[in-house]
Amino acid sequence: RIGSATSLSSNIINTRLQELVKLFRERTEKVKEKLTDPDVTSDDESPAASPAKPVPAAAPVPPPGGELEGHKLSEDEHCCEMLCCTFKCQPWLDRLKNYEFPSSIDPLTNLMYVLWLFFVVLAWNWNCWLIPVRWAFPYQTPTNIYFWLLMDYICDLIYLLDILIFQTRLQFVQGGDIISDKKAMKEHYLRSQRFKMDVLCLLPLDFFYFKVGVNPLLRFPRCLKYMAFFEFNSRLEAILSRAYVYRTTAYLLYSLHVNSCLYYWASAYEGLGSTAWVYDGEGNSYIRCYYWAVKTLITIGGLPDPKTLFEIIFQLLNYFTGVFAFSVMIGQMRDVVGAATAGQTYYRSCMDSTIKYMTFYKIPKTVQNRVKMWYEYTWHSQGMLDESELLVQLPDKMRLDIAIEVNYNIVSKVALFQGCDRQMIFDMLKRLKSVVYLPNDYVCKKGEIGREMYIIQAGQVQVLGGPDGKTVLVTLKPGSVFGEISLLAAGGGNRRTANVVAQGFANLFILDKKDLNEILVHYPESQKLLRKKAKKMLKTTNKPKDEKAAPGDALIIPLKADTPKLFQAAVAATGRVGGRGPLSQLRWRLKELKATQA
């Protein structure tokens, strides 16, 4: 009885602690919501006080069924107990049951479809690589036949699921519209060439196993699902930067693989070890035959001469096939590598032409080294020399989308453009130009007329001033803007008041004054607002500290010193009292002097 009471009290304490932890967790979540959304009032966020539970006078006797009903966890809650806390999570079986398969799939952007293509290509590679091996080499035996059949039918199941579930849900474009109707997608797939190949690759030739035995050649139609392989390659090229290496290497290895299988079949046909040309049956059969295939297809030489007519014909066909296959592969590799490195080739040609030009005109070595440094940094940081060349080929809407993603967060923070038309800012984003400055390069110099605004994308710049012009006044970091007043200054632009130097490598966006004026023609309200802001900023920036009169503006009557306040009070009191004394006469003369000065 004492043990049961102790266990019951410990259960009550654990339950109480779990409730307290739950309340603390709810309070923490609500505080997080308040921090993320400050508009939420604090009245609704105070959690209700936990009801006080009276301490039981005596521990009740638990029923024979075990625990108390009030402390039993519901069966539909999957709990994972850890110390005094209970973390609830939905079981994976319920998630699997509640998962709804999409009615339509975008084959270009859906990652789930790309992952499924990987499994389809994996099954296709199983058939393409292992059917020749099982046919030529003695690796398929009665003891392991069930393993081979199990893997074969798993691959067939993947093929079948691809036809019934995925291919009938793929979206397609018709007349410029993306078709996602289930019936239309199904009919489109049934009329396509891919459906015919998918059905052909699943021909049930396995029924001939009962008559001729388990012959792997009867599964050769499974290799006809090559369209999935090419589709997966195209998706892979969109993700990887050098997918052509994977594709070309796979072609080379597979051709050597098939040649090694044919060599072992020819050796078995002639008899293993019967002549010096055939495989002698020693060592690992696949490795030895693969080595022979590599030497034959690459035409290295050093192989024994064939003796029989069959061996001579086989070797001739092998040589012809090797020369043709390798010429095709080398040509394809050259084209693919050339296309993949076209940008690098363009960069090298531009740099070489510039170096030749500087050498011809005997440009100093210091300037040549800085030019080379600019080429190298620009190429390695951007991957291109001019970003505008890449965006020229895109439609105007896509250029705007890219410009918004890259530059809008920076431009929208410029005080000069706040409150302007949103579309005007969008048009301005497309006119920004990216320029790279080297360390210690002058972005702008004091006294020159400013016609551009600069936005720092990467790197830092320093504003120099002081008597010697080398004192660092401020360091501007990425996201900072300078030179915006010069865009709207009249009379050819205002002059720069300080030197701005790149501290290291700096990538800046530049907006030209001419481009902005062309944009403001279509937005008169924004133009008025910008003019007002520019005038205010110019007044605060260019306000002189000491206002002195020019030498030619001398007054006829020079200004006198200010009258003492006590004397002014006495004169004013005399005027109020009246009289004709000396103070009243002096007061009259002061009035006359003020009128003359005015």
XYZ file of N, CA, C and O in Angstrom, residues 152-321:
680
model
N 15.204 -7.701 -60.693
C 14.574 -7.434 -61.991
C 13.148 -6.947 -61.814
O 12.728 -5.958 -62.440
N 12.400 -7.599 -60.963
C 10.982 -7.240 -60.824
C 10.794 -5.976 -59.993
O 9.780 -5.285 -60.136
N 11.757 -5.644 -59.141
C 11.705 -4.331 -58.485
C 11.883 -3.216 -59.522
O 11.179 -2.191 -59.497
N 12.800 -3.411 -60.453
C 12.982 -2.429 -61.531
C 11.736 -2.343 -62.409
O 11.337 -1.252 -62.838
N 11.085 -3.504 -62.674
C 9.843 -3.486 -63.447
C 8.749 -2.726 -62.715
O 7.943 -2.014 -63.337
N 8.704 -2.863 -61.389
C 7.718 -2.120 -60.602
C 7.959 -0.616 -60.701
O 7.008 0.174 -60.800
N 9.218 -0.193 -60.679
C 9.530 1.239 -60.827
C 9.082 1.728 -62.199
O 8.511 2.826 -62.332
N 9.314 0.937 -63.240
C 8.855 1.303 -64.578
C 7.335 1.471 -64.591
O 6.801 2.429 -65.174
N 6.628 0.524 -63.968
C 5.162 0.549 -63.981
C 4.619 1.749 -63.215
O 3.666 2.407 -63.654
N 5.210 2.048 -62.052
C 4.765 3.216 -61.284
C 5.028 4.505 -62.049
O 4.238 5.463 -61.963
N 6.112 4.562 -62.787
C 6.409 5.757 -63.583
C 5.336 5.977 -64.645
O 4.951 7.119 -64.915
N 4.837 4.906 -65.238
C 3.800 5.034 -66.275
C 2.461 5.420 -65.666
O 1.776 6.325 -66.161
N 2.074 4.762 -64.579
C 0.717 4.931 -64.038
C 0.570 6.183 -63.185
O -0.510 6.785 -63.166
N 1.602 6.599 -62.470
C 1.453 7.675 -61.482
C 2.079 8.977 -61.953
O 1.446 10.040 -61.901
N 3.306 8.927 -62.439
C 4.040 10.172 -62.702
C 3.815 10.710 -64.108
O 3.522 11.898 -64.271
N 3.969 9.874 -65.111
C 3.895 10.371 -66.485
C 2.506 10.895 -66.840
O 2.376 11.785 -67.679
N 1.467 10.360 -66.235
C 0.100 10.828 -66.517
C -0.233 12.118 -65.787
O -1.329 12.654 -65.972
N 0.680 12.622 -64.946
C 0.435 13.860 -64.196
C 1.379 14.990 -64.598
O 1.417 16.018 -63.935
N 2.131 14.809 -65.638
C 3.085 15.836 -66.040
C 2.394 16.951 -66.811
O 1.630 16.691 -67.757
N 2.656 18.190 -66.410
C 2.101 19.341 -67.121
C 2.809 19.506 -68.468
O 3.962 19.104 -68.634
N 2.118 20.127 -69.401
C 2.701 20.397 -70.712
C 2.171 21.726 -71.224
O 1.179 22.262 -70.707
N 2.857 22.258 -72.218
C 2.500 23.558 -72.786
C 1.803 23.336 -74.116
O 2.299 22.610 -74.986
N 0.659 23.984 -74.274
C -0.109 23.885 -75.523
C -0.661 25.258 -75.864
O -1.434 25.833 -75.100
N -0.244 25.790 -77.001
C -0.708 27.116 -77.408
C -0.276 28.224 -76.472
O -0.985 29.226 -76.330
N 0.849 28.044 -75.802
C 1.329 29.055 -74.869
C 0.766 28.939 -73.477
O 1.173 29.685 -72.585
N -0.164 28.015 -73.233
C -0.774 27.828 -71.921
C -0.235 26.562 -71.272
O 0.014 25.551 -71.947
N -0.062 26.587 -69.951
C 0.374 25.421 -69.190
C -0.866 24.599 -68.840
O -1.740 25.051 -68.098
N -0.943 23.416 -69.374
C -2.111 22.552 -69.181
C -1.871 21.702 -67.946
O -0.875 20.967 -67.862
N -2.786 21.813 -66.975
C -2.707 21.017 -65.748
C -3.964 20.208 -65.499
O -4.143 19.676 -64.402
N -4.832 20.107 -66.495
C -6.031 19.288 -66.346
C -5.647 17.810 -66.367
O -4.847 17.362 -67.202
N -6.229 17.041 -65.450
C -5.834 15.639 -65.290
C -6.151 14.825 -66.537
O -5.324 14.024 -67.002
N -7.307 15.026 -67.094
C -7.695 14.265 -68.284
C -6.842 14.651 -69.486
O -6.392 13.791 -70.250
N -6.591 15.948 -69.643
C -5.779 16.402 -70.773
C -4.342 15.898 -70.654
O -3.722 15.505 -71.646
N -3.785 15.895 -69.431
C -2.416 15.393 -69.250
C -2.334 13.905 -69.566
O -1.367 13.438 -70.171
N -3.348 13.163 -69.170
C -3.346 11.721 -69.445
C -3.432 11.448 -70.938
O -2.701 10.603 -71.484
N -4.309 12.179 -71.633
C -4.440 11.982 -73.081
C -3.168 12.403 -73.814
O -2.767 11.768 -74.798
N -2.532 13.459 -73.333
C -1.284 13.906 -73.971
C -0.192 12.855 -73.838
O 0.573 12.608 -74.782
N -0.107 12.214 -72.698
C 0.906 11.171 -72.508
C 0.590 9.932 -73.349
O 1.496 9.317 -73.926
N -0.681 9.572 -73.450
C -1.047 8.375 -74.225
C -0.789 8.565 -75.713
O -0.580 7.582 -76.435
N -0.802 9.814 -76.191
C -0.552 10.072 -77.613
C 0.931 10.317 -77.920
O 1.294 10.469 -79.081
N 1.772 10.365 -76.890
C 3.176 10.716 -77.090
C 3.994 9.492 -77.483
O 3.588 8.336 -77.282
N 5.176 9.775 -78.047
C 6.105 8.705 -78.405
C 6.676 8.032 -77.176
O 6.996 6.832 -77.201
N 6.748 8.751 -76.083
C 7.303 8.168 -74.861
C 6.419 7.058 -74.318
O 6.929 6.059 -73.793
N 5.117 7.202 -74.441
C 4.215 6.138 -73.967
C 4.435 4.850 -74.759
O 4.431 3.751 -74.188
N 4.636 4.976 -76.062
C 4.867 3.783 -76.873
C 6.160 3.087 -76.458
O 6.196 1.850 -76.351
N 7.214 3.853 -76.208
C 8.475 3.252 -75.776
C 8.352 2.659 -74.377
O 8.950 1.598 -74.085
N 7.579 3.310 -73.503
C 7.414 2.773 -72.148
C 6.661 1.452 -72.160
O 6.968 0.541 -71.376
N 5.667 1.345 -73.038
C 4.929 0.078 -73.137
C 5.804 -0.990 -73.775
O 5.797 -2.167 -73.363
N 6.599 -0.607 -74.763
C 7.461 -1.572 -75.438
C 8.534 -2.122 -74.498
O 8.899 -3.299 -74.580
N 9.033 -1.270 -73.595
C 10.083 -1.743 -72.693
C 9.555 -2.673 -71.619
O 10.344 -3.337 -70.934
N 8.231 -2.747 -71.444
C 7.639 -3.655 -70.457
C 6.985 -4.863 -71.117
O 6.062 -5.464 -70.537
N 7.424 -5.233 -72.291
C 6.885 -6.446 -72.932
C 7.131 -7.659 -72.032
O 8.263 -7.894 -71.580
N 6.104 -8.453 -71.761
C 6.258 -9.591 -70.826
C 6.939 -10.797 -71.476
O 6.356 -11.888 -71.569
N 8.183 -10.596 -71.914
C 8.926 -11.725 -72.484
C 9.412 -12.690 -71.415
O 9.967 -13.752 -71.751
N 9.173 -12.363 -70.147
C 9.603 -13.260 -69.078
C 8.837 -14.584 -69.081
O 9.302 -15.562 -68.471
N 7.697 -14.606 -69.733
C 6.946 -15.864 -69.781
C 7.702 -16.945 -70.560
O 7.448 -18.139 -70.378
N 8.646 -16.513 -71.417
C 9.444 -17.505 -72.129
C 10.456 -18.193 -71.213
O 11.131 -19.134 -71.648
N 10.577 -17.696 -69.954
C 11.446 -18.384 -69.008
C 11.024 -19.834 -68.803
O 11.862 -20.713 -68.574
N 9.698 -20.054 -68.866
C 9.203 -21.412 -68.615
C 9.604 -22.376 -69.743
O 9.597 -23.596 -69.542
N 9.979 -21.830 -70.897
C 10.311 -22.699 -72.028
C 11.813 -22.762 -72.284
O 12.358 -23.849 -72.523
N 12.500 -21.619 -72.237
C 13.926 -21.587 -72.563
C 14.798 -21.356 -71.335
O 16.016 -21.283 -71.455
N 14.205 -21.203 -70.165
C 14.975 -20.916 -68.967
C 15.159 -19.410 -68.779
O 14.724 -18.586 -69.596
N 15.820 -19.054 -67.682
C 16.025 -17.639 -67.342
C 17.174 -17.108 -68.190
O 18.347 -17.174 -67.801
N 16.817 -16.572 -69.352
C 17.801 -15.996 -70.266
C 17.758 -14.476 -70.118
O 16.729 -13.846 -70.394
N 18.863 -13.841 -69.712
C 18.832 -12.377 -69.507
C 18.542 -11.603 -70.788
O 18.052 -10.463 -70.706
N 18.813 -12.176 -71.967
C 18.549 -11.438 -73.207
C 17.071 -11.166 -73.411
O 16.710 -10.250 -74.160
N 16.190 -11.951 -72.763
C 14.756 -11.696 -72.880
C 14.354 -10.392 -72.195
O 13.249 -9.892 -72.432
N 15.217 -9.855 -71.379
C 14.938 -8.575 -70.712
C 15.572 -7.395 -71.443
O 15.597 -6.280 -70.929
N 16.074 -7.618 -72.630
C 16.707 -6.529 -73.378
C 15.755 -5.363 -73.676
O 16.201 -4.207 -73.700
N 14.424 -5.580 -73.903
C 13.538 -4.405 -74.109
C 13.513 -3.435 -72.943
O 13.132 -2.264 -73.126
N 13.936 -3.853 -71.731
C 13.940 -2.915 -70.600
C 14.927 -1.768 -70.829
O 14.812 -0.716 -70.185
N 15.878 -1.951 -71.731
C 16.854 -0.887 -72.013
C 16.291 0.203 -72.906
O 16.981 1.202 -73.167
N 15.065 0.042 -73.396
C 14.479 1.027 -74.301
C 13.927 2.252 -73.569
O 13.430 3.172 -74.221
N 14.009 2.277 -72.269
C 13.521 3.443 -71.508
C 14.642 4.495 -71.406
O 14.978 5.002 -70.333
N 15.214 4.814 -72.534
C 16.328 5.755 -72.569
C 15.872 7.203 -72.462
O 16.676 8.089 -72.127
N 14.582 7.487 -72.734
C 14.108 8.865 -72.660
C 14.189 9.405 -71.235
O 14.468 10.590 -71.023
N 13.959 8.537 -70.259
C 14.088 8.972 -68.861
C 15.540 9.331 -68.547
O 15.812 10.275 -67.785
N 16.485 8.598 -69.131
C 17.908 8.882 -68.902
C 18.285 10.257 -69.461
O 18.960 11.046 -68.788
N 17.836 10.551 -70.687
C 18.165 11.858 -71.269
C 17.457 12.995 -70.540
O 18.015 14.090 -70.394
N 16.238 12.755 -70.072
C 15.539 13.793 -69.318
C 16.240 14.069 -67.993
O 16.382 15.228 -67.578
N 16.685 13.015 -67.329
C 17.409 13.209 -66.076
C 18.727 13.931 -66.309
O 19.151 14.763 -65.488
N 19.390 13.663 -67.423
C 20.629 14.370 -67.741
C 20.395 15.864 -67.943
O 21.200 16.705 -67.521
N 19.297 16.202 -68.614
C 18.997 17.626 -68.818
C 18.718 18.333 -67.500
O 19.124 19.485 -67.307
N 18.031 17.641 -66.570
C 17.796 18.243 -65.249
C 19.111 18.361 -64.480
O 19.335 19.327 -63.740
N 19.985 17.378 -64.655
C 21.253 17.390 -63.951
C 22.145 18.523 -64.458
O 22.862 19.159 -63.684
N 22.102 18.795 -65.743
C 22.900 19.878 -66.305
C 22.430 21.237 -65.820
O 23.210 22.188 -65.765
N 21.125 21.342 -65.476
C 20.619 22.606 -64.946
C 21.054 22.838 -63.508
O 21.036 23.972 -63.030
N 21.461 21.759 -62.802
C 21.865 21.882 -61.402
C 23.377 21.938 -61.274
O 23.918 22.808 -60.589
N 24.083 21.013 -61.951
C 25.534 20.930 -61.842
C 26.202 21.806 -62.889
O 25.657 22.040 -63.966
N 27.378 22.281 -62.555
C 28.098 23.164 -63.471
C 28.884 22.387 -64.523
O 29.129 22.896 -65.610
N 29.283 21.154 -64.222
C 30.058 20.335 -65.162
C 29.426 18.961 -65.321
O 30.079 17.928 -65.141
N 28.152 18.931 -65.657
C 27.463 17.656 -65.840
C 27.918 16.933 -67.098
O 27.722 15.721 -67.218
N 28.522 17.653 -68.041
C 28.980 17.010 -69.271
C 30.087 15.988 -68.985
O 30.248 15.015 -69.720
N 30.849 16.192 -67.909
C 31.889 15.228 -67.548
C 31.254 13.908 -67.147
O 31.712 12.829 -67.551
N 30.184 13.996 -66.376
C 29.483 12.779 -65.951
C 28.903 12.041 -67.147
O 29.033 10.818 -67.265
N 28.273 12.767 -68.057
C 27.619 12.113 -69.195
C 28.640 11.461 -70.139
O 28.494 10.288 -70.519
N 29.677 12.183 -70.499
C 30.668 11.640 -71.437
C 31.442 10.479 -70.817
O 31.740 9.491 -71.491
N 31.758 10.584 -69.541
C 32.443 9.475 -68.866
C 31.570 8.236 -68.816
O 32.066 7.104 -68.973
N 30.265 8.425 -68.606
C 29.355 7.275 -68.590
C 29.313 6.592 -69.958
O 29.310 5.352 -70.046
N 29.293 7.381 -71.030
C 29.309 6.788 -72.371
C 30.584 5.970 -72.592
O 30.540 4.848 -73.130
N 31.723 6.502 -72.192
C 32.999 5.817 -72.396
C 33.060 4.515 -71.604
O 33.421 3.454 -72.140
N 32.684 4.569 -70.344
C 32.739 3.371 -69.512
C 31.769 2.307 -69.991
O 32.078 1.100 -69.940
N 30.595 2.724 -70.468
C 29.620 1.720 -70.910
C 30.089 1.038 -72.199
O 29.879 -0.172 -72.372
N 30.705 1.796 -73.104
C 31.203 1.172 -74.326
C 32.300 0.164 -74.013
O 32.354 -0.931 -74.590
N 33.184 0.473 -73.075
C 34.204 -0.487 -72.656
C 33.586 -1.688 -71.953
O 34.053 -2.828 -72.113
N 32.514 -1.441 -71.203
C 31.823 -2.531 -70.502
C 31.217 -3.526 -71.499
O 31.380 -4.746 -71.347
N 30.545 -3.013 -72.514
C 29.944 -3.899 -73.518
C 31.032 -4.651 -74.288
O 30.894 -5.848 -74.594
N 32.131 -3.998 -74.589
C 33.211 -4.653 -75.320
C 33.840 -5.782 -74.494
O 34.211 -6.834 -75.029
N 33.979 -5.574 -73.197
C 34.524 -6.640 -72.346
C 33.585 -7.838 -72.293
O 34.042 -8.997 -72.294
N 32.269 -7.589 -72.282
C 31.310 -8.702 -72.291
C 31.390 -9.474 -73.618
O 31.325 -10.726 -73.639
N 31.505 -8.750 -74.721
C 31.620 -9.424 -76.018
C 32.917 -10.228 -76.120
O 32.938 -11.323 -76.714
N 33.993 -9.729 -75.542
C 35.262 -10.464 -75.598
C 35.172 -11.768 -74.806
O 35.689 -12.814 -75.249
N 34.527 -11.727 -73.640
C 34.397 -12.970 -72.883
C 33.496 -13.963 -73.617
O 33.754 -15.171 -73.613
N 32.422 -13.431 -74.257
C 31.549 -14.335 -75.025
C 32.323 -14.969 -76.185
O 32.186 -16.175 -76.447
N 33.161 -14.185 -76.886
C 33.963 -14.726 -77.984
C 34.974 -15.743 -77.470
O 35.224 -16.781 -78.116
N 35.557 -15.473 -76.287
C 36.506 -16.431 -75.722
C 35.820 -17.727 -75.335
O 36.355 -18.833 -75.554
N 34.606 -17.621 -74.771
C 33.866 -18.838 -74.422
C 33.424 -19.592 -75.666
O 33.358 -20.834 -75.674
N 33.118 -18.860 -76.727
C 32.725 -19.514 -77.983
C 33.899 -20.278 -78.594
O 33.748 -21.397 -79.086
N 35.089 -19.689 -78.545
C 36.281 -20.349 -79.070
C 36.832 -21.389 -78.102
O 37.505 -22.334 -78.524
N 36.556 -21.171 -76.816
C 37.111 -22.054 -75.798
C 38.138 -21.321 -74.970
O 39.129 -20.802 -75.512
N 37.890 -21.247 -73.659
C 38.782 -20.503 -72.787
C 40.172 -21.134 -72.791
O 40.343 -22.337 -72.525
N 41.168 -20.324 -73.110
C 42.529 -20.801 -73.121
C 42.901 -21.631 -74.321
O 43.997 -22.208 -74.347
N 42.027 -21.696 -75.339
C 42.316 -22.540 -76.513
C 43.415 -21.934 -77.374
O 44.215 -22.652 -77.967
N 43.463 -20.609 -77.463
C 44.508 -19.925 -78.234
C 45.102 -18.819 -77.379
O 44.627 -18.506 -76.277
N 46.140 -18.199 -77.916
C 46.775 -17.101 -77.175
C 45.930 -15.836 -77.194
O 46.130 -14.940 -76.374
N 44.981 -15.731 -78.132
C 44.175 -14.502 -78.262
C 43.037 -14.470 -77.260
O 42.670 -13.414 -76.768
N 42.433 -15.596 -76.932
C 41.245 -15.645 -76.086
C 41.649 -15.517 -74.620
O 42.828 -15.636 -74.257
N 40.636 -15.312 -73.788
C 40.852 -15.224 -72.341
C 41.195 -16.610 -71.816
O 40.527 -17.595 -72.126
N 42.234 -16.670 -70.958
C 42.730 -17.968 -70.510
C 42.010 -18.514 -69.297
O 42.323 -19.620 -68.837
N 41.050 -17.771 -68.727
C 40.283 -18.272 -67.601
C 40.931 -18.074 -66.249
O 40.409 -18.568 -65.243
N 42.020 -17.362 -66.148
C 42.696 -17.132 -64.879
C 42.350 -15.740 -64.333
O 42.122 -14.798 -65.092
N 42.353 -15.633 -62.997
C 42.087 -14.359 -62.351
C 40.614 -13.969 -62.424
O 39.730 -14.777 -62.745
N 40.372 -12.709 -62.126
C 39.000 -12.179 -62.205
C 38.630 -11.981 -63.665
O 39.280 -11.219 -64.388
N 37.609 -12.707 -64.091
C 37.267 -12.708 -65.515
C 36.840 -11.325 -66.000
O 37.245 -10.883 -67.084
N 36.035 -10.618 -65.225
C 35.528 -9.320 -65.691
C 36.671 -8.296 -65.775
O 36.772 -7.546 -66.749
N 37.553 -8.259 -64.761
C 38.643 -7.287 -64.761
C 39.607 -7.562 -65.908
O 40.055 -6.640 -66.616
N 39.935 -8.845 -66.139
C 40.860 -9.176 -67.222
C 40.275 -8.831 -68.588
O 40.969 -8.286 -69.463
N 38.998 -9.107 -68.784
C 38.351 -8.782 -70.058
C 38.187 -7.276 -70.237
O 38.296 -6.760 -71.354
N 37.928 -6.560 -69.146
C 37.806 -5.103 -69.239
C 39.143 -4.473 -69.617
O 39.202 -3.513 -70.393
N 40.214 -5.021 -69.075
C 41.548 -4.527 -69.433
C 41.825 -4.741 -70.921
O 42.364 -3.861 -71.602
N 41.438 -5.898 -71.445
C 41.627 -6.169 -72.877
C 40.785 -5.204 -73.721
O 41.239 -4.718 -74.760
N 39.547 -4.890 -73.262
C 38.675 -3.984 -74.008
C 39.255 -2.579 -74.054
O 39.177 -1.883 -75.072
N 39.863 -2.134 -72.950
C 40.462 -0.798 -72.929
C 41.615 -0.707 -73.920
O 41.731 0.242 -74.705
N 42.485 -1.729 -73.924
C 43.630 -1.706 -74.842
C 43.176 -1.786 -76.301
O 43.814 -1.208 -77.186
N 42.067 -2.491 -76.561
C 41.603 -2.643 -77.936
C 40.933 -1.380 -78.442
O 41.239 -0.881 -79.536
N 39.997 -0.837 -77.664
C 39.242 0.326 -78.133
C 40.120 1.568 -78.225
O 39.923 2.407 -79.093
N 41.079 1.701 -77.339
C 41.957 2.864 -77.400
C 43.110 2.615 -78.366
O 43.906 3.526 -78.634
N 43.180 1.407 -78.903
C 44.207 1.012 -79.884
C 45.608 1.260 -79.338
O 46.459 1.875 -79.988
N 45.841 0.781 -78.116
C 47.170 0.904 -77.525
C 48.144 -0.064 -78.185
O 49.297 0.248 -78.428
N 47.639 -1.257 -78.485
C 48.514 -2.264 -79.093
C 49.085 -3.200 -78.046
O 48.719 -3.170 -76.862
N 49.987 -4.078 -78.482
C 50.586 -5.025 -77.560
C 49.735 -6.246 -77.300
O 49.984 -6.969 -76.331
N 48.698 -6.487 -78.114
C 47.825 -7.634 -77.935
C 48.298 -8.793 -78.809
O 48.899 -8.581 -79.872
N 48.021 -10.029 -78.394
C 48.385 -11.182 -79.246
C 47.583 -11.181 -80.541
O 46.430 -10.742 -80.577
N 48.185 -11.659 -81.600
C 47.514 -11.686 -82.893
C 46.454 -12.776 -82.919
O 46.652 -13.883 -82.383
N 45.285 -12.476 -83.538
C 44.258 -13.524 -83.660
C 44.725 -14.629 -84.607
O 45.435 -14.376 -85.588
N 44.259 -15.852 -84.340
C 44.686 -17.014 -85.120
C 43.601 -17.508 -86.058
O 43.854 -17.723 -87.247
N 42.401 -17.678 -85.573
C 41.325 -18.240 -86.384
C 40.614 -17.145 -87.154
O 40.801 -15.943 -86.907
N 39.764 -17.572 -88.100
C 38.995 -16.619 -88.900
C 38.025 -15.840 -88.024
O 37.840 -14.626 -88.206
N 37.388 -16.516 -87.083
C 36.451 -15.845 -86.181
C 37.167 -14.768 -85.361
O 36.659 -13.660 -85.183
N 38.347 -15.090 -84.876
C 39.097 -14.120 -84.087
C 39.520 -12.922 -84.927
O 39.485 -11.777 -84.456
N 39.918 -13.159 -86.175
C 40.334 -12.050 -87.040
C 39.158 -11.124 -87.333
O 39.285 -9.887 -87.257
N 37.994 -11.710 -87.687
C 36.810 -10.882 -87.975
C 36.388 -10.099 -86.730
O 36.063 -8.902 -86.790
N 36.392 -10.758 -85.581
C 36.003 -10.088 -84.341
C 36.955 -8.936 -84.025
O 36.518 -7.840 -83.622
N 38.240 -9.147 -84.196
C 39.209 -8.107 -83.888
C 39.091 -6.934 -84.861
O 39.217 -5.768 -84.452
N 38.856 -7.216 -86.154
C 38.679 -6.130 -87.115
C 37.460 -5.282 -86.768
O 37.514 -4.044 -86.787
N 36.340 -5.950 -86.492
C 35.136 -5.207 -86.107
C 35.373 -4.400 -84.830
O 34.871 -3.287 -84.677
N 36.157 -4.980 -83.948
C 36.448 -4.282 -82.697
C 37.282 -3.031 -82.945
O 37.040 -1.968 -82.357
N 38.279 -3.142 -83.822
C 39.103 -1.978 -84.141
C 38.286 -0.885 -84.822
O 38.401 0.306 -84.486
N 37.453 -1.262 -85.802
C 36.626 -0.277 -86.494
C 35.667 0.409 -85.521
O 35.484 1.637 -85.547
N 35.063 -0.390 -84.663
C 34.130 0.186 -83.684
C 34.864 1.115 -82.721
O 34.361 2.178 -82.353
